[in-house]
Amino acid sequence: MIADFMQAADEAARLGGQVLRTWSTRFTVTEKSRSNLVTEADFASQKVIHEFLHRRYPHHGFLGEEGLEHPTGAGGYRWVIDPLDGTSNYVHGFPYYAVSIGLEEQGELIAAAIYDPTRDEMFLAGRGLGATLNRRRLKTSGERIVGQAMLVASLPVATTAEDPAVGRFLSMIPKAQTVQRTGSAALNLAYVAAGRLDGFWSASLKPWDMAAGVLLVREAGGVVTTIRGGSFELEVPDLLAAATGELQQEMVRILA
């Protein structure tokens, strides 16, 4: 059953990615709030994803970034959708954005797809089935030491110098090998799962930013907690993902 859900997520994410490619040269832009952009592409991608999954699973619930919210239905299934994670990057033609789709069963993440249409890379995961990139099995980097780690963080939209998130970012810079800010939480998590990044943290994400990526990291052997090392909850904007438990513990000591 989980393999079937993974296949559905794969197909839906590719449909969303196709929409993003189609719209990439002809969208207009509005603002949800200062520096929080949305385009027609966001809505068009979400529409095709939702229509595809709803036809296949008419009794499932849905939660999507662009105003999509249907109550969880039979079996406690809910699809959590980000039709374009990294909108600012997309708007500027910076090729670091993705479609992200996660599936919960009774609040537990069981299937995930993150699709990067610029590289045609499909990251998939299923509970107990591992994680893959274009069908190749994924494993985190295994890095244990912050000083040798490539880390990435998400900062709040329109952040100020006084924001605690900025303080955490600055506190990590002299400790890690390198610290980046990229603009797509979904791809950050996928890259931790793939061993391209060693760790990622944020306290400003929404469920659709995290759902698919959290399962990918876990199924690739990584660790996901809060920034203070507590139990991760999808509805709470507090996440730290690391390649290993040792790296997670060192990151917590620096950031908490």
Short mmCIF file of C-alpha atoms in Angstrom, two decimals:
data_model
loop_
_atom_site.label_atom_id
_atom_site.label_comp_id
_atom_site.label_asym_id
_atom_site.label_seq_id
_atom_site.Cartn_x
_atom_site.Cartn_y
_atom_site.Cartn_z
CA MET A 1 0.00 0.00 0.00
CA ILE A 2 2.77 2.48 0.89
CA ALA A 3 4.50 1.72 -2.42
CA ASP A 4 1.25 2.64 -4.20
CA PHE A 5 1.11 5.94 -2.31
CA MET A 6 4.74 6.63 -3.25
CA GLN A 7 3.95 6.04 -6.90
CA ALA A 8 0.98 8.39 -6.72
CA ALA A 9 3.11 11.07 -5.04
CA ASP A 10 5.75 10.60 -7.75
CA GLU A 11 3.23 11.07 -10.55
CA ALA A 12 1.56 14.05 -8.87
CA ALA A 13 4.87 15.80 -8.19
CA ARG A 14 5.96 15.36 -11.80
CA LEU A 15 2.67 16.92 -12.95
CA GLY A 16 3.29 19.87 -10.66
CA GLY A 17 6.85 20.19 -11.95
CA GLN A 18 5.62 20.21 -15.53
CA VAL A 19 3.32 23.12 -14.66
CA LEU A 20 6.22 25.03 -13.12
CA ARG A 21 8.29 24.57 -16.27
CA THR A 22 5.38 25.75 -18.42
CA TRP A 23 4.82 28.88 -16.31
CA SER A 24 8.49 29.74 -15.81
CA THR A 25 8.58 32.48 -18.45
CA ARG A 26 5.05 33.87 -18.24
CA PHE A 27 3.96 34.28 -14.61
CA THR A 28 3.12 37.44 -12.70
CA VAL A 29 3.92 37.95 -9.04
CA THR A 30 1.98 39.10 -5.99
CA GLU A 31 2.93 39.33 -2.31
CA LYS A 32 1.27 37.48 0.56
CA SER A 33 3.28 39.68 2.91
CA ARG A 34 6.51 41.63 2.66
CA SER A 35 8.99 39.54 0.66
CA ASN A 36 6.64 36.50 0.68
CA LEU A 37 5.94 35.99 -3.00
CA VAL A 38 3.30 33.94 -4.78
CA THR A 39 2.82 33.42 -8.51
CA GLU A 40 0.18 31.92 -10.78
CA ALA A 41 2.53 28.97 -11.01
CA ASP A 42 2.00 28.16 -7.31
CA PHE A 43 -1.75 27.96 -7.76
CA ALA A 44 -1.62 26.13 -11.10
CA SER A 45 0.79 23.52 -9.72
CA GLN A 46 -1.32 22.95 -6.60
CA LYS A 47 -4.47 22.64 -8.70
CA VAL A 48 -3.10 19.88 -10.93
CA ILE A 49 -1.59 18.01 -7.96
CA HIS A 50 -4.78 18.17 -5.92
CA GLU A 51 -6.98 17.15 -8.85
CA PHE A 52 -4.79 14.13 -9.60
CA LEU A 53 -4.60 12.89 -6.02
CA HIS A 54 -8.26 13.63 -5.25
CA ARG A 55 -9.38 11.56 -8.25
CA ARG A 56 -7.27 8.66 -7.05
CA TYR A 57 -8.08 9.05 -3.33
CA PRO A 58 -11.42 10.89 -3.06
CA HIS A 59 -11.77 10.25 0.67
CA HIS A 60 -8.35 11.55 1.71
CA GLY A 61 -7.75 14.90 3.36
CA PHE A 62 -5.53 17.64 1.96
CA LEU A 63 -3.44 20.53 3.23
CA GLY A 64 -1.72 22.81 0.74
CA GLU A 65 0.19 26.06 0.91
CA GLU A 66 -2.11 28.02 -1.37
CA GLY A 67 -5.31 27.87 0.68
CA LEU A 68 -6.00 24.16 0.24
CA GLU A 69 -7.50 22.49 3.31
CA HIS A 70 -9.83 19.49 3.28
CA PRO A 71 -10.47 17.56 6.51
CA THR A 72 -8.70 14.24 6.95
CA GLY A 73 -11.01 11.53 5.65
CA ALA A 74 -11.32 7.78 5.82
CA GLY A 75 -8.33 6.03 7.35
CA GLY A 76 -6.86 9.26 8.66
CA TYR A 77 -4.95 10.01 5.46
CA ARG A 78 -3.85 13.57 4.66
CA TRP A 79 -1.74 14.81 1.75
CA VAL A 80 0.47 17.78 2.65
CA ILE A 81 1.43 19.72 -0.48
CA ASP A 82 3.83 22.51 -1.32
CA PRO A 83 3.31 23.11 -5.05
CA LEU A 84 6.35 25.39 -5.31
CA ASP A 85 8.85 25.45 -2.48
CA GLY A 86 11.34 28.20 -3.21
CA THR A 87 9.09 30.74 -4.92
CA SER A 88 11.59 33.60 -4.62
CA ASN A 89 14.23 31.46 -6.30
CA TYR A 90 11.74 30.55 -9.04
CA VAL A 91 10.85 34.19 -9.63
CA HIS A 92 14.51 35.13 -10.05
CA GLY A 93 15.36 32.17 -12.27
CA PHE A 94 17.59 30.66 -9.59
CA PRO A 95 17.31 26.87 -10.08
CA TYR A 96 16.74 25.76 -6.50
CA TYR A 97 13.04 25.04 -6.03
CA ALA A 98 10.85 21.97 -5.92
CA VAL A 99 7.43 20.37 -5.61
CA SER A 100 6.95 18.69 -2.23
CA ILE A 101 4.25 16.13 -1.37
CA GLY A 102 3.96 14.19 1.88
CA LEU A 103 1.28 11.76 3.07
CA GLU A 104 0.24 11.23 6.68
CA GLU A 105 -1.70 8.31 8.12
CA GLN A 106 -3.19 9.14 11.51
CA GLY A 107 -0.61 11.89 11.88
CA GLU A 108 2.39 9.73 10.96
CA LEU A 109 4.35 10.44 7.78
CA ILE A 110 4.29 7.39 5.50
CA ALA A 111 5.11 8.53 1.94
CA ALA A 112 6.96 11.43 0.36
CA ALA A 113 8.03 12.89 -2.96
CA ILE A 114 10.18 15.95 -3.64
CA TYR A 115 10.69 16.75 -7.30
CA ASP A 116 13.25 19.20 -8.67
CA PRO A 117 12.07 20.00 -12.22
CA THR A 118 15.26 21.87 -13.13
CA ARG A 119 17.38 18.74 -12.67
CA ASP A 120 14.68 16.12 -13.20
CA GLU A 121 15.51 14.70 -9.77
CA MET A 122 12.83 12.74 -7.92
CA PHE A 123 13.40 12.09 -4.23
CA LEU A 124 11.05 9.42 -2.86
CA ALA A 125 10.55 7.83 0.55
CA GLY A 126 8.17 5.38 2.17
CA ARG A 127 7.93 4.46 5.83
CA GLY A 128 10.11 1.39 6.31
CA LEU A 129 11.01 1.32 2.62
CA GLY A 130 13.95 3.69 2.57
CA ALA A 131 14.62 6.78 0.47
CA THR A 132 15.74 7.07 -3.15
CA LEU A 133 16.87 9.60 -5.73
CA ASN A 134 15.79 8.60 -9.22
CA ARG A 135 15.43 5.06 -7.83
CA ARG A 136 18.95 5.00 -6.36
CA ARG A 137 19.03 4.28 -2.63
CA LEU A 138 19.91 7.26 -0.44
CA LYS A 139 22.01 7.44 2.69
CA THR A 140 23.01 10.52 4.66
CA SER A 141 26.63 11.63 4.65
CA GLY A 142 27.41 10.12 8.04
CA GLU A 143 29.10 13.33 9.16
CA ARG A 144 29.44 13.57 12.95
CA ILE A 145 31.40 16.78 13.51
CA VAL A 146 30.06 20.32 13.06
CA GLY A 147 33.49 21.63 12.12
CA GLN A 148 33.51 19.38 9.07
CA ALA A 149 29.86 19.86 8.16
CA MET A 150 28.11 21.77 5.40
CA LEU A 151 24.97 23.17 7.02
CA VAL A 152 22.03 25.20 5.81
CA ALA A 153 19.33 27.23 7.56
CA SER A 154 15.99 28.83 6.73
CA LEU A 155 15.40 32.32 8.09
CA PRO A 156 11.98 33.96 8.45
CA VAL A 157 10.51 36.02 5.63
CA ALA A 158 11.50 39.71 5.91
CA THR A 159 13.64 38.97 8.94
CA THR A 160 15.42 41.66 10.94
CA ALA A 161 18.87 41.73 12.51
CA GLU A 162 17.27 41.36 15.95
CA ASP A 163 15.48 38.11 15.12
CA PRO A 164 16.70 35.13 17.22
CA ALA A 165 16.98 33.14 13.99
CA VAL A 166 19.68 35.53 12.81
CA GLY A 167 21.51 35.08 16.10
CA ARG A 168 21.43 31.30 15.72
CA PHE A 169 22.71 31.59 12.16
CA LEU A 170 25.61 33.79 13.25
CA SER A 171 26.43 31.50 16.18
CA MET A 172 26.91 28.56 13.80
CA ILE A 173 29.08 30.34 11.21
CA PRO A 174 32.39 30.12 13.15
CA LYS A 175 31.67 26.53 14.21
CA ALA A 176 30.74 24.81 10.95
CA GLN A 177 32.82 24.26 7.85
CA THR A 178 30.22 26.30 5.95
CA VAL A 179 26.69 27.61 6.57
CA GLN A 180 24.30 28.51 3.75
CA ARG A 181 20.81 29.93 3.22
CA THR A 182 19.23 28.58 0.04
CA GLY A 183 15.52 29.40 -0.06
CA SER A 184 13.98 25.91 -0.35
CA ALA A 185 13.44 23.91 2.82
CA ALA A 186 12.16 20.91 0.89
CA LEU A 187 15.33 20.63 -1.18
CA ASN A 188 17.47 21.29 1.89
CA LEU A 189 15.94 18.25 3.57
CA ALA A 190 16.20 16.17 0.40
CA TYR A 191 19.87 17.11 0.17
CA VAL A 192 20.48 16.07 3.77
CA ALA A 193 18.93 12.71 2.90
CA ALA A 194 21.14 12.47 -0.19
CA GLY A 195 24.34 13.32 1.67
CA ARG A 196 24.85 16.58 -0.21
CA LEU A 197 24.26 18.56 2.98
CA ASP A 198 25.02 17.42 6.51
CA GLY A 199 22.41 19.36 8.48
CA PHE A 200 19.57 21.87 8.32
CA TRP A 201 17.57 23.86 10.84
CA SER A 202 14.70 26.35 10.94
CA ALA A 203 12.10 27.76 13.31
CA SER A 204 9.89 29.38 10.67
CA LEU A 205 8.56 26.59 8.46
CA LYS A 206 5.02 25.42 7.69
CA PRO A 207 3.89 21.77 7.55
CA TRP A 208 4.02 21.70 3.74
CA ASP A 209 7.65 22.86 3.81
CA MET A 210 8.69 19.93 6.00
CA ALA A 211 6.41 16.93 5.56
CA ALA A 212 8.05 15.15 2.66
CA GLY A 213 11.60 16.08 3.57
CA VAL A 214 11.37 14.86 7.15
CA LEU A 215 10.45 11.36 6.00
CA LEU A 216 13.25 11.41 3.43
CA VAL A 217 15.85 12.26 6.08
CA ARG A 218 14.59 9.62 8.48
CA GLU A 219 14.45 6.90 5.84
CA ALA A 220 17.98 7.77 4.69
CA GLY A 221 19.29 7.22 8.21
CA GLY A 222 19.28 10.80 9.47
CA VAL A 223 17.83 12.36 12.62
CA VAL A 224 15.03 14.94 12.89
CA THR A 225 14.28 16.80 16.13
CA THR A 226 13.53 20.32 17.28
CA ILE A 227 16.33 22.85 17.55
CA ARG A 228 16.50 22.11 21.28
CA GLY A 229 16.61 18.38 20.66
CA GLY A 230 12.97 17.56 21.45
CA SER A 231 10.50 15.46 19.50
CA PHE A 232 9.62 16.89 16.09
CA GLU A 233 5.96 17.78 15.42
CA LEU A 234 4.80 18.67 11.91
CA GLU A 235 2.45 21.42 13.08
CA VAL A 236 5.19 23.20 15.07
CA PRO A 237 7.69 25.40 13.15
CA ASP A 238 10.79 24.00 14.84
CA LEU A 239 13.07 21.60 13.01
CA LEU A 240 16.64 20.36 13.08
CA ALA A 241 17.73 17.64 10.66
CA ALA A 242 21.17 16.05 10.76
CA ALA A 243 23.05 13.23 9.07
CA THR A 244 23.81 11.52 12.39
CA GLY A 245 22.83 11.63 16.02
CA GLU A 246 26.28 12.87 16.98
CA LEU A 247 26.03 15.83 14.59
CA GLN A 248 22.51 16.57 15.79
CA GLN A 249 23.67 16.72 19.40
CA GLU A 250 26.52 19.10 18.58
CA MET A 251 24.21 21.34 16.55
CA VAL A 252 21.73 21.44 19.45
CA ARG A 253 24.49 22.50 21.85
CA ILE A 254 25.36 25.43 19.59
CA LEU A 255 21.85 26.53 18.58
CA ALA A 256 19.65 25.87 21.60
#
